[in-house]
PDB file of C-alpha atoms in Angstrom:
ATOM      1  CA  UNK A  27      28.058 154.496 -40.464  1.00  0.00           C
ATOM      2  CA  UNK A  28      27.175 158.286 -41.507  1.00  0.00           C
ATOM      3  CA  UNK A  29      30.672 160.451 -41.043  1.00  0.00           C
ATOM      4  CA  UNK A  30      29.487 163.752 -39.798  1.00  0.00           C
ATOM      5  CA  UNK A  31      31.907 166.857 -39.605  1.00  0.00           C
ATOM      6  CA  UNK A  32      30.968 170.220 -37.544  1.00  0.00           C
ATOM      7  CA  UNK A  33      32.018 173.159 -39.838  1.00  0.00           C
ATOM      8  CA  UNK A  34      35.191 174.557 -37.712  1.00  0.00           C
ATOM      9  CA  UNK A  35      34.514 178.074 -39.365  1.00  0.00           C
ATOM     10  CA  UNK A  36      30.786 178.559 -37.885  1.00  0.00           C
ATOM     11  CA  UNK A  37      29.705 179.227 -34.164  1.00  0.00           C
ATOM     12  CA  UNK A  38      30.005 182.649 -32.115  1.00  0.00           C
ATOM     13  CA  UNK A  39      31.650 186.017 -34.120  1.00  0.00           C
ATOM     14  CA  UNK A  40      34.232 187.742 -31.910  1.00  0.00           C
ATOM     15  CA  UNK A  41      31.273 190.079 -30.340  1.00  0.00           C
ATOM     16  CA  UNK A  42      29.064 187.804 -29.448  1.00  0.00           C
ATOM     17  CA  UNK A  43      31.555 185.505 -27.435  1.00  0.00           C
ATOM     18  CA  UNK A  44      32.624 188.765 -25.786  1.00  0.00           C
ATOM     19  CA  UNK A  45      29.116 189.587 -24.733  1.00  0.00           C
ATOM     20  CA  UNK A  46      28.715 186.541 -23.370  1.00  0.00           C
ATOM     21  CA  UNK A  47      32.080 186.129 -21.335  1.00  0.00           C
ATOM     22  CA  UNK A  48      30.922 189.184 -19.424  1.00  0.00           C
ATOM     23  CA  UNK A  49      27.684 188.200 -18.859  1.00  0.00           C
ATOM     24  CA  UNK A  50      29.315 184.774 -17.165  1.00  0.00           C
ATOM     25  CA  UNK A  51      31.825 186.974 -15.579  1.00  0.00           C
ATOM     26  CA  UNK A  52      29.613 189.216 -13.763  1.00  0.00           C
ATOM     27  CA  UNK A  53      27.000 186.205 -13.241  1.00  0.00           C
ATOM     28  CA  UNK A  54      30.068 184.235 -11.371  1.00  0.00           C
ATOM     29  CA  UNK A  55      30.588 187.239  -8.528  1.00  0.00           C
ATOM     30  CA  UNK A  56      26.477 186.777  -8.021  1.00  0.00           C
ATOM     31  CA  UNK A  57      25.809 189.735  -9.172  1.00  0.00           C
ATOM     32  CA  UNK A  58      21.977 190.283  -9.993  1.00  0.00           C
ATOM     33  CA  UNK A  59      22.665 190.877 -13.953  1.00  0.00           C
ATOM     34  CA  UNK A  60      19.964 192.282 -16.507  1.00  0.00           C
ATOM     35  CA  UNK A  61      20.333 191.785 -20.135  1.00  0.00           C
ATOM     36  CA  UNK A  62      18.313 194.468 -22.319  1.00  0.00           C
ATOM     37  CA  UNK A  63      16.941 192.072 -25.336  1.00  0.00           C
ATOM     38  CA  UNK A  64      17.911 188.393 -25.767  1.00  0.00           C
ATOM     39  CA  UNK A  65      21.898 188.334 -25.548  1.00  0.00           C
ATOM     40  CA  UNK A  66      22.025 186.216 -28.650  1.00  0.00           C
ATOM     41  CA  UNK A  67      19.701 184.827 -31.265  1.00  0.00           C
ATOM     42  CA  UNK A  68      19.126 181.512 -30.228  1.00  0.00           C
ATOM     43  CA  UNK A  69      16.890 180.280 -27.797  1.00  0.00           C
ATOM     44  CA  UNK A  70      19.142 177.111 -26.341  1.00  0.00           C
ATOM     45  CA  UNK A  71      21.825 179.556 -25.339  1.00  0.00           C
ATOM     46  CA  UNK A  72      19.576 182.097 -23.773  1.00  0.00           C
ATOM     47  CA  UNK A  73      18.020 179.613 -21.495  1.00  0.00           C
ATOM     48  CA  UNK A  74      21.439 178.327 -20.509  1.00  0.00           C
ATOM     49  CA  UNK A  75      22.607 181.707 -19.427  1.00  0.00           C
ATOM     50  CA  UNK A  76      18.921 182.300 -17.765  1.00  0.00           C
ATOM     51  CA  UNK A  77      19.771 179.441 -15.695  1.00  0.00           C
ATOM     52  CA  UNK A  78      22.540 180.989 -14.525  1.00  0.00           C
ATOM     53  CA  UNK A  79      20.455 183.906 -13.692  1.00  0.00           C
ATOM     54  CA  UNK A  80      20.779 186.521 -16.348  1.00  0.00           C
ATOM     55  CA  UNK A  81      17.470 188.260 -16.537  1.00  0.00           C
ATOM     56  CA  UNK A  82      16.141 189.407 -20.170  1.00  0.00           C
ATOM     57  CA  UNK A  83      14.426 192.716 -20.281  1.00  0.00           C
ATOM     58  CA  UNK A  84      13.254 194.987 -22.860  1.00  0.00           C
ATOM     59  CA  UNK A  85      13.187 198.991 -22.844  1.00  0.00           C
ATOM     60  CA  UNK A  86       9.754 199.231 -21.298  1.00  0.00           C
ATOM     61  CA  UNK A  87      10.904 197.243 -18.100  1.00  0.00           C
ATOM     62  CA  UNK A  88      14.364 199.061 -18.161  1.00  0.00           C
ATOM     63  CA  UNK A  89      12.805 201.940 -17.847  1.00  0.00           C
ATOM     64  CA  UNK A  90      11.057 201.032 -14.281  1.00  0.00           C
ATOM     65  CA  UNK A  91      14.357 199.678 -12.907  1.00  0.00           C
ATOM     66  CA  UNK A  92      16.998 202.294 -10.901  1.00  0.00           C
ATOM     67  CA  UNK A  93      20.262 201.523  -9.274  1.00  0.00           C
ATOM     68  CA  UNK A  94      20.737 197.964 -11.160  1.00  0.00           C
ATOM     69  CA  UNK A  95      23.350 196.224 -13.690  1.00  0.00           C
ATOM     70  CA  UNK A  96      22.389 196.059 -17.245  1.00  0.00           C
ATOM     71  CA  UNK A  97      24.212 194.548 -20.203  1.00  0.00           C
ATOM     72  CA  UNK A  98      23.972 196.145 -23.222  1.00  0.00           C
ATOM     73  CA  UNK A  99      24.588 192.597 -26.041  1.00  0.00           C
ATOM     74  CA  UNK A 100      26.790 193.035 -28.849  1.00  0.00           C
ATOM     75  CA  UNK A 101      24.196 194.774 -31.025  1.00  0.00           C
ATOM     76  CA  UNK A 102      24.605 198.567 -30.138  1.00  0.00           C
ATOM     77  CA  UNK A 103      22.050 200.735 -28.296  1.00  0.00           C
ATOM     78  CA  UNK A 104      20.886 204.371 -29.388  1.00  0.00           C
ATOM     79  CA  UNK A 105      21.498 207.304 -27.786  1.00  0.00           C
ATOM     80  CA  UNK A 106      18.920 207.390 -25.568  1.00  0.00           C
ATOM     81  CA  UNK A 107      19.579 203.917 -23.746  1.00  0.00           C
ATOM     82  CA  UNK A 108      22.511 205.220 -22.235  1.00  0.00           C
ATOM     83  CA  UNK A 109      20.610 208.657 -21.542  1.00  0.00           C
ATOM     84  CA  UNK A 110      18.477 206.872 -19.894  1.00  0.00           C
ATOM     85  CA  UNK A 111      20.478 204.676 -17.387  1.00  0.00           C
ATOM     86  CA  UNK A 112      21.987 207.986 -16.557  1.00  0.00           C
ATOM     87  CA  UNK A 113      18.603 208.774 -15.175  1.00  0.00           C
ATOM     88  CA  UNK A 114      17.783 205.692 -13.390  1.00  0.00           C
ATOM     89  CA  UNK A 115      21.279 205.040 -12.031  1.00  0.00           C
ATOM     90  CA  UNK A 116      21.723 202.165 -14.262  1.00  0.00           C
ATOM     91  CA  UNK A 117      25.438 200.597 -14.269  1.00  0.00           C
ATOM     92  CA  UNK A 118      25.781 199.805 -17.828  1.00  0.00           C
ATOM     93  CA  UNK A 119      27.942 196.775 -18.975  1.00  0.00           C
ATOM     94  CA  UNK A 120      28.884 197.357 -22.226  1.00  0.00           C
ATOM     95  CA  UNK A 121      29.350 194.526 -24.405  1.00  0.00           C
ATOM     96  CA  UNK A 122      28.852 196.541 -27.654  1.00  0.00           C
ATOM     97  CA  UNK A 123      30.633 194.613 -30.763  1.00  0.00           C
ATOM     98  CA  UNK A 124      33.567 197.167 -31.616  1.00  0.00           C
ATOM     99  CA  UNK A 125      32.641 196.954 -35.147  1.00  0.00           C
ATOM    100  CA  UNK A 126      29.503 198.334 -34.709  1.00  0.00           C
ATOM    101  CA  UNK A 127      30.667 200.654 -32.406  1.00  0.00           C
ATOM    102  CA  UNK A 128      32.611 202.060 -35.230  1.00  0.00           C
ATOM    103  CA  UNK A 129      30.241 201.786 -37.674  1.00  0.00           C
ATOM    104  CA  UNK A 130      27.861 204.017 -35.086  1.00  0.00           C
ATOM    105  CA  UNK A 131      30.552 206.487 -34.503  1.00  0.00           C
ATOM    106  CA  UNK A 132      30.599 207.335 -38.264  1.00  0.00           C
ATOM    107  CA  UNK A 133      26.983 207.724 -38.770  1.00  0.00           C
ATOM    108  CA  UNK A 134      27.034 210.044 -35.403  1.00  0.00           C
ATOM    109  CA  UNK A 135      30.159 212.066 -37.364  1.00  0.00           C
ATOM    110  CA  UNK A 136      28.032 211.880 -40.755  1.00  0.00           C
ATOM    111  CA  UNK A 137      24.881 212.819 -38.806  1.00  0.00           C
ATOM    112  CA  UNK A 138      26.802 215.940 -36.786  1.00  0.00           C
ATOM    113  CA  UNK A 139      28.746 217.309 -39.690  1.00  0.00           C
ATOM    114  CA  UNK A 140      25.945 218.001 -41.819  1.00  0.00           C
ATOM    115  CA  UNK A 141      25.694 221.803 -42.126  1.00  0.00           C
ATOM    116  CA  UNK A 142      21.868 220.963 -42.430  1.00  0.00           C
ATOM    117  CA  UNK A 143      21.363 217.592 -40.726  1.00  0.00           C
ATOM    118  CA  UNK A 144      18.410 215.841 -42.651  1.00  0.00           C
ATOM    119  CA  UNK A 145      19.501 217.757 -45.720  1.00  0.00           C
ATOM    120  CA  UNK A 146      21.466 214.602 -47.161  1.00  0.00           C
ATOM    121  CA  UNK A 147      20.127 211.334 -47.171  1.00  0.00           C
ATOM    122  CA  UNK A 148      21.748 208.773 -44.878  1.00  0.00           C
ATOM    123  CA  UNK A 149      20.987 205.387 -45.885  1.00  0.00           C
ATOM    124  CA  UNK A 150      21.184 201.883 -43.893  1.00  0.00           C
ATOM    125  CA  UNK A 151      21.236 198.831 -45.575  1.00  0.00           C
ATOM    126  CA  UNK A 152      19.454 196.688 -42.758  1.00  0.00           C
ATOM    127  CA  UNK A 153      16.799 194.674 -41.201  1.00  0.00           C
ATOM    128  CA  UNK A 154      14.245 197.211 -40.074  1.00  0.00           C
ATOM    129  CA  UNK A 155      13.401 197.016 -36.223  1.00  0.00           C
ATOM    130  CA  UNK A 156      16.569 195.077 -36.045  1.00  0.00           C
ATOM    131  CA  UNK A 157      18.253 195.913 -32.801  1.00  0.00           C
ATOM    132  CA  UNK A 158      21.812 196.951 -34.666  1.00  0.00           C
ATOM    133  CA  UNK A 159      20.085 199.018 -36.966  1.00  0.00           C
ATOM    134  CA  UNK A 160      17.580 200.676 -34.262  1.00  0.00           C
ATOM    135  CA  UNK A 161      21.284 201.656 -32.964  1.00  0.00           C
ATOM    136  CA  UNK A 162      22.440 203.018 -35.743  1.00  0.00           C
ATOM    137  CA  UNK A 163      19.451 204.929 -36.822  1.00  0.00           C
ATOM    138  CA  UNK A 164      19.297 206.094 -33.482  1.00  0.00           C
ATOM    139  CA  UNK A 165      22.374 208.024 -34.137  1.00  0.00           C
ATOM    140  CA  UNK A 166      20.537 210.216 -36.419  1.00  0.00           C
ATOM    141  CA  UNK A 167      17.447 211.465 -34.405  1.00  0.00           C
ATOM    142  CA  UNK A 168      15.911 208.519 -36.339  1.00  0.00           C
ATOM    143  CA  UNK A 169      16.492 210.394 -39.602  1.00  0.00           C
ATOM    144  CA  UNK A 170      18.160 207.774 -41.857  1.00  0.00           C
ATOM    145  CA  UNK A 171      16.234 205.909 -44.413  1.00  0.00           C
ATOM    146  CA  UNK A 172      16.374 201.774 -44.022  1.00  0.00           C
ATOM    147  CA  UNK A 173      16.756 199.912 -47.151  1.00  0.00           C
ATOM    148  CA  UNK A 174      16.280 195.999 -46.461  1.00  0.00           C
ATOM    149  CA  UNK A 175      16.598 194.771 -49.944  1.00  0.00           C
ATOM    150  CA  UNK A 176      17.912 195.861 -53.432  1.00  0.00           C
ATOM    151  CA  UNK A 177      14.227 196.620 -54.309  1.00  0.00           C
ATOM    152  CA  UNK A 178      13.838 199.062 -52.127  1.00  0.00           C
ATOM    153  CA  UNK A 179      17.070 200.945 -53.389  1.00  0.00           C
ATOM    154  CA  UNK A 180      14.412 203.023 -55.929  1.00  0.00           C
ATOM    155  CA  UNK A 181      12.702 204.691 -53.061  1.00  0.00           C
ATOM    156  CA  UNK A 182      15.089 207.036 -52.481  1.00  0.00           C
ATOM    157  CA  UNK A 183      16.093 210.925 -53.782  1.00  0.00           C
ATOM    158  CA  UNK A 184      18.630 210.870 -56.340  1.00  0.00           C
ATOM    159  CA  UNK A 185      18.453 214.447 -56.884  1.00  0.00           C
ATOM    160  CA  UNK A 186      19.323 214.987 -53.368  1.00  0.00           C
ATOM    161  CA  UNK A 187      23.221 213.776 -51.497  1.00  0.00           C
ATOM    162  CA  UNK A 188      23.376 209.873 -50.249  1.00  0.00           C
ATOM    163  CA  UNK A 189      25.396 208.366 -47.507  1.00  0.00           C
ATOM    164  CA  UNK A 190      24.893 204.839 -47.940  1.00  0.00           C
ATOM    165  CA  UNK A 191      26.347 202.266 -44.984  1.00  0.00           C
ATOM    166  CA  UNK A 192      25.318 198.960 -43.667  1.00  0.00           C
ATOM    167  CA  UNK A 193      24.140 196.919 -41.082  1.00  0.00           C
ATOM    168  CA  UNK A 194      27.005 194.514 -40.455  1.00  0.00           C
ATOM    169  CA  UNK A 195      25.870 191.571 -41.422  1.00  0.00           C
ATOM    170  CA  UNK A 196      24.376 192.320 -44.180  1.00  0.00           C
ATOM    171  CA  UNK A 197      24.844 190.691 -47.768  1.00  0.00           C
ATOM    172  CA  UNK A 198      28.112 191.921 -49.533  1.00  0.00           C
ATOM    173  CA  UNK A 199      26.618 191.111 -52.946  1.00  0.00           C
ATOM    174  CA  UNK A 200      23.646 192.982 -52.176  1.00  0.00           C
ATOM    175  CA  UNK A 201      24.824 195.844 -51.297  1.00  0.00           C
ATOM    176  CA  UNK A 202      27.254 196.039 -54.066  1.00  0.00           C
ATOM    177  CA  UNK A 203      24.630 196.144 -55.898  1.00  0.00           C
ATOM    178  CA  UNK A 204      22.782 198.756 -54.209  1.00  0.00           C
ATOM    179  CA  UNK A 205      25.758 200.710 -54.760  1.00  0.00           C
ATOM    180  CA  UNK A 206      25.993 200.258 -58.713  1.00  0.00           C
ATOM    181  CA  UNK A 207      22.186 201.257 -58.822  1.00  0.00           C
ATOM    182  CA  UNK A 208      22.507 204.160 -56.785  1.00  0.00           C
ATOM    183  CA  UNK A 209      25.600 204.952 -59.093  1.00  0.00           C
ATOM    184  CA  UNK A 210      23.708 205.006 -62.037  1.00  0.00           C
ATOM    185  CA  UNK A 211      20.915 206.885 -61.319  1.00  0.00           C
ATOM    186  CA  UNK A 212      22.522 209.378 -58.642  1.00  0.00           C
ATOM    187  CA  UNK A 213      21.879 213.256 -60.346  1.00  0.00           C
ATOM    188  CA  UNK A 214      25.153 214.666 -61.336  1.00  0.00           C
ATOM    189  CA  UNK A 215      24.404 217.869 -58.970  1.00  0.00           C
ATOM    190  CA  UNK A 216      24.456 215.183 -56.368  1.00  0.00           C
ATOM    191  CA  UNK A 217      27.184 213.636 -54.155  1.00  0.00           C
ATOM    192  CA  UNK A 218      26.842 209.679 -53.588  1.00  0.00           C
ATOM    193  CA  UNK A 219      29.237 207.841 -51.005  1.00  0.00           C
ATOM    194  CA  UNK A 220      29.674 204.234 -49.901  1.00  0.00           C
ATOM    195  CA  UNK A 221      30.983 203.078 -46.770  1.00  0.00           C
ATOM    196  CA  UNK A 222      31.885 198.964 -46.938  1.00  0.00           C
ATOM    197  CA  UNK A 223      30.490 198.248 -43.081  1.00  0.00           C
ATOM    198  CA  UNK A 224      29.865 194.827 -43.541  1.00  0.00           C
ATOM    199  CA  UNK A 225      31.645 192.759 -40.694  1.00  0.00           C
ATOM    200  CA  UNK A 226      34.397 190.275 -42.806  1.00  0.00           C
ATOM    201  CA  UNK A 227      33.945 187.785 -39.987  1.00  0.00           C
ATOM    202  CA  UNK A 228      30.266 187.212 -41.328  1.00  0.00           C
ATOM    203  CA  UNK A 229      31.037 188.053 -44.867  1.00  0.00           C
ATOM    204  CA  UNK A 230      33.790 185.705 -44.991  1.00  0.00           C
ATOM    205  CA  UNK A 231      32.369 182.747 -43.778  1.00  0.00           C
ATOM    206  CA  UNK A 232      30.339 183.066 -46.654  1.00  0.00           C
ATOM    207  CA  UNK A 233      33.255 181.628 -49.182  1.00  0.00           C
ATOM    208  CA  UNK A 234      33.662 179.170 -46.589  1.00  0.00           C
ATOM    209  CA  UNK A 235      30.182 177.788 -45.579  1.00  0.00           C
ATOM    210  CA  UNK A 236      29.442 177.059 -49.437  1.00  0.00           C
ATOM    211  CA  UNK A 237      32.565 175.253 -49.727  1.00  0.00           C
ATOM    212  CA  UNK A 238      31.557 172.877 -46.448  1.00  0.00           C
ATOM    213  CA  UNK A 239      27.959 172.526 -47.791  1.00  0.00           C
ATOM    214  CA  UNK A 240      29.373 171.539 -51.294  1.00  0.00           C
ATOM    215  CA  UNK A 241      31.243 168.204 -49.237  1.00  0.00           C
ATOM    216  CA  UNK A 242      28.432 166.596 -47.827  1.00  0.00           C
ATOM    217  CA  UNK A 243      25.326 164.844 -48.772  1.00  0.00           C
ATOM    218  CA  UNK A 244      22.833 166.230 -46.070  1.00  0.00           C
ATOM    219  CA  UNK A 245      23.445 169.999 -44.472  1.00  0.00           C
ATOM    220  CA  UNK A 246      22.126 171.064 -41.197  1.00  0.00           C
ATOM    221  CA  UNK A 247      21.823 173.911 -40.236  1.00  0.00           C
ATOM    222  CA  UNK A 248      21.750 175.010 -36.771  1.00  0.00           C
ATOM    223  CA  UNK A 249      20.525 178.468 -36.018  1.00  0.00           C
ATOM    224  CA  UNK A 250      17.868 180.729 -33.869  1.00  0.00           C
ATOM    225  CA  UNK A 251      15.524 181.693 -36.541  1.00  0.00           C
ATOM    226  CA  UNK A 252      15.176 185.245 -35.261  1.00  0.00           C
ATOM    227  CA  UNK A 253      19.066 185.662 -36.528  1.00  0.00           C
ATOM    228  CA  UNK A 254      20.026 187.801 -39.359  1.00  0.00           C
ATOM    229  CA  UNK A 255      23.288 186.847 -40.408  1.00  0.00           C
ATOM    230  CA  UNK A 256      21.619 182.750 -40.122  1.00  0.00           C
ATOM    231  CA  UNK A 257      19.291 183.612 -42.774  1.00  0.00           C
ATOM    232  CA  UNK A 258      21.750 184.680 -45.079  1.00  0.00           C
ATOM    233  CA  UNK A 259      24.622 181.875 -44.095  1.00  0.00           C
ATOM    234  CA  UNK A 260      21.732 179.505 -44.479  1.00  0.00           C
ATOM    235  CA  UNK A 261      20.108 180.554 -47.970  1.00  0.00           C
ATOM    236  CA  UNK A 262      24.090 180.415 -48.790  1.00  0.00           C
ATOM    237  CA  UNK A 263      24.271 176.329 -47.570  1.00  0.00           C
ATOM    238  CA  UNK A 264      20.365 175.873 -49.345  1.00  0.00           C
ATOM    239  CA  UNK A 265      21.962 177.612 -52.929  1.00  0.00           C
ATOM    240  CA  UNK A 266      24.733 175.261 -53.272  1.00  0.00           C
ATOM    241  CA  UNK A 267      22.587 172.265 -51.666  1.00  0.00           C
ATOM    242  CA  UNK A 268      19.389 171.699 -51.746  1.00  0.00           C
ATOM    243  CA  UNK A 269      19.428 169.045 -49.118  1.00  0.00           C
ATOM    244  CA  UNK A 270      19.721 171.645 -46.161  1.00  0.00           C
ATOM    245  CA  UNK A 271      17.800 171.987 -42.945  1.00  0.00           C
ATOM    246  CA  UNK A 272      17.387 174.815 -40.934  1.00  0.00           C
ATOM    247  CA  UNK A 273      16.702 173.607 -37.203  1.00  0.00           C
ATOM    248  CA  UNK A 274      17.186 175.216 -34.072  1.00  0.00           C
ATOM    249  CA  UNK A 275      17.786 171.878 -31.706  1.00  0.00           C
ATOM    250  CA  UNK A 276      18.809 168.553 -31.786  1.00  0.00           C
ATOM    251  CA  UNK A 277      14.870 167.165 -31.513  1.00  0.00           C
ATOM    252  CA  UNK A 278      13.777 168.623 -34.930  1.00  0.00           C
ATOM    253  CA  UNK A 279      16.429 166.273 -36.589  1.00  0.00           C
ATOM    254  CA  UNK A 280      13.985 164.169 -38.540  1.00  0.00           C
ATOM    255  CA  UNK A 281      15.548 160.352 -39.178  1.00  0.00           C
ATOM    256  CA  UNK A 282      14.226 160.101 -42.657  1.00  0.00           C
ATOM    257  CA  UNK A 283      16.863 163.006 -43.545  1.00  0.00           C
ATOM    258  CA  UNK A 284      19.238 160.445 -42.765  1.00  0.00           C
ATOM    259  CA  UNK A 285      18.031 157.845 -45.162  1.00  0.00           C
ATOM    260  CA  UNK A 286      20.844 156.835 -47.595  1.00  0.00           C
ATOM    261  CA  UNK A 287      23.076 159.246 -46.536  1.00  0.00           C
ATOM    262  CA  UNK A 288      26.786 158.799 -46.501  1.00  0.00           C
ATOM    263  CA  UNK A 289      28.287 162.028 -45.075  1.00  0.00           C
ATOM    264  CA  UNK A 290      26.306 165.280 -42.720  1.00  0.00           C
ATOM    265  CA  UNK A 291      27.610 168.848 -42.568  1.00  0.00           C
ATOM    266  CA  UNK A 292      26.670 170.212 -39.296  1.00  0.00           C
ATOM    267  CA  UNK A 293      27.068 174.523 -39.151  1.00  0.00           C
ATOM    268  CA  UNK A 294      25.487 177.124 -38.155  1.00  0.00           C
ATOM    269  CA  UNK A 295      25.370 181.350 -37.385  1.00  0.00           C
ATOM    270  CA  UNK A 296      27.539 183.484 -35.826  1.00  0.00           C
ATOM    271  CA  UNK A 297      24.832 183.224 -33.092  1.00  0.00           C
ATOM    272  CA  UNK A 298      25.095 179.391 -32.672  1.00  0.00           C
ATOM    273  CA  UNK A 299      27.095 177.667 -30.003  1.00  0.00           C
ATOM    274  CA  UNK A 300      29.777 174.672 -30.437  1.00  0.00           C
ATOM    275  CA  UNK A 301      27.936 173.000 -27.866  1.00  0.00           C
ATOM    276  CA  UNK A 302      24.690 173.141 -29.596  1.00  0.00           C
ATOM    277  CA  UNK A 303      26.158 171.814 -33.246  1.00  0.00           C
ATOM    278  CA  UNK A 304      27.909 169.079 -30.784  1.00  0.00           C
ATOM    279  CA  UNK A 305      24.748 168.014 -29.482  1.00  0.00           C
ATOM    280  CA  UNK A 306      22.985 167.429 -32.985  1.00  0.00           C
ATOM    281  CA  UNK A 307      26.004 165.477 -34.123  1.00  0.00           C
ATOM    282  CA  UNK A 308      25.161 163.473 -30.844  1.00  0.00           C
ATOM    283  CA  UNK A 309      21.516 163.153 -32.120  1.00  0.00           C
ATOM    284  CA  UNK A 310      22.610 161.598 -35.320  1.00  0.00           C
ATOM    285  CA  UNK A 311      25.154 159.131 -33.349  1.00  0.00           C
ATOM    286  CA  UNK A 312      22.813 157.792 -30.931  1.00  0.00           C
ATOM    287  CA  UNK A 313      19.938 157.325 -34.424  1.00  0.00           C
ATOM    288  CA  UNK A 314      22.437 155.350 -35.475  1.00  0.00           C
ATOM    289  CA  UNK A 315      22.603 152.818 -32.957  1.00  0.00           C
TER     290      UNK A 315
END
C-alpha cells in the first residue's frame, strides 16, 4: 500500500482564506455578491463558491453595474476601482490582503513624496498584468517600471534614483539578486533603495516545501496554473525532485505515476484548498483498490 502524506504547511495564505470567509459570509445572508476577477487561482474553488452564487466579473462589466456589492479578492485594486464604485454606488467589500495593502501604501508615499514624481525610478519586481502588481503600479499613475525576471534588471537607468519593491510573492533569491546587480552598477550620483516586500508566509514555505518533496518518492502538486506563487512553490518541489506533477484536479492523476512507488507527497499553493489536496489523496486510495 502507497503511504501518502498532505504537506500540513501548503493550502490558503492568511489573505486568501480571509477573502474567502467574507465572500461565504455575505453569500450566507443571500446577498447578491459580485467578485471583480476570479477570487482565487484555482478553478475547483471558484466553481464551488459560484455555486453558492458569487458572480465573477471583470472591470468592463463593473463598470455597467450601479447600486450593487462587489468584493475586491485579496490582490489589491488601483486607485481608480474604488473611484469608480464611488461613481456607480458600488458597496465595496474589501478583502484586500493587509500585506499588500501595506506594500501599496508605501509605493503611494514613495509615489507622493517625490518632489518631481516620475523623476526617480520606482521599480516592481512582478508578474506584469498580474492583478497585485496592476495595484501597485496603479499607485503611481502607472509610472513604475515592472521587472519580471533578473534579466530584465539591465533595462533600467542607473544614472538616474531607484526604488526597487516587490510583488509579494515573488522569489526572495531573485530579487536579492536584483538588488546586488542594481548595487553594482547604480551611478554614484545616484540613490538606490530596497524595500524586502516579499510576503514570509509564501517565502517561507519555500524551506519547507523542499524539505516535504525531498521525503517522498512521487510529488504532486496541486495548483491553478494561472497562480504565481504555484509556479514558483512548484519549480521549488521539481528542483529537489524530479518526479513532480503539476495538476490542477484529482482526474489528471495518471496511474502509471504510481507504478513502484512506495510513498506520495501531496501539496500545493497558497491558492489551493485542503479539500482539493484531500480529494487527490482520495484518487490515489480508491487506484489502489
Amino acid at each position: 500500500m502507497i503511504q501518502i502524506e498532505i504537506d500540513n504547511g501548503s493550502g490558503f495564505c492568511f489573505g486568501v482564506t480571509t477573502a474567502i470567509k467574507k465572500a461565504e459570509e455575505e453569500l450566507a445572508k443571500g446577498t447578491k455578491l459580485y467578485c471583480l476577477g476570479d477570487i482565487v487561482h484555482n478553478g475547483m474553488e471558484c466553481e464551488r463558491l459560484r455555486e453558492m452564487g458569487l458572480i465573477t466579473i471583470n472591470h468592463d462589466e463593473m463598470r455597467q453595474l450601479h447600486n450593487v456589492k462587489v468584493l475586491l479578492r485579496a490582490h489589491g485594486e488601483p486607485p481608480e476601482t474604488y473611484e469608480l464604485a464611488r461613481k456607480n454606488n458600488i458597496e465595496i467589500i474589501d478583502a484586500t490582503c493587509p500585506v499588500v495593502l501595506q506594500l501599496q501604501k508605501r509605493i503611494k508615499q514613495q509615489y507622493d513624496g517625490s518632489e518631481t514624481p516620475g523623476d526617480a525610478q520606482i521599480v516592481i519586481f512582478g508578474k506584469k498584468g498580474h492583478a497585485e502588481v496592476l495595484g501597485l503600479v496603479g499607485q503611481t499613475q502607472s509610472t513604475a517600471i515592472v521587472i519580471e525576471s533578473f534579466d530584465e534588471v539591465t533595462k533600467l537607468d542607473f544614472s538616474r534614483d531607484i526604488y526597487l519593491y516587490s510583488q509579494t510573492t515573488k522569489s526572495l533569491d531573485e530579487f536579492h539578486r536584483i538588488i546586488d546587480y542594481i548595487q553594482s552598477h547604480i551611478s554614484k550620483d545616484a540613490t538606490f533603495k530596497s524595500f524586502d516586500t516579499i510576503c514570509r508566509n509564501v517565502a517561507n514555505r519555500m524551506p519547507n516545501i523542499s524539505q516535504f518533496a525531498t521525503r517522498h518518492d512521487l510529488i504532486l502538486f496541486v495548483c491553478g496554473r494561472k497562480s504565481s506563487n504555484g509556479k514558483v512553490l512548484f519549480n521549488e518541489c521539481l528542483r529537489v525532485n524530479p518526479n513532480t506533477h503539476l495538476i490542477e484536479d484529482p482526474q489528471e492523476i495518471q496511474p502509471e505515476w504510481l507504478e513502484d512507488i512506495q510513498t506520495v507527497g501531496i501539496c500545493g499553493a497558497t491558492s489551493t484548498p485542503r479539500w482539493l489536496m484531500e480529494q487527490c489523496r482520495d484518487a490515489i486510495l480508491r487506484m489502489q483498490q
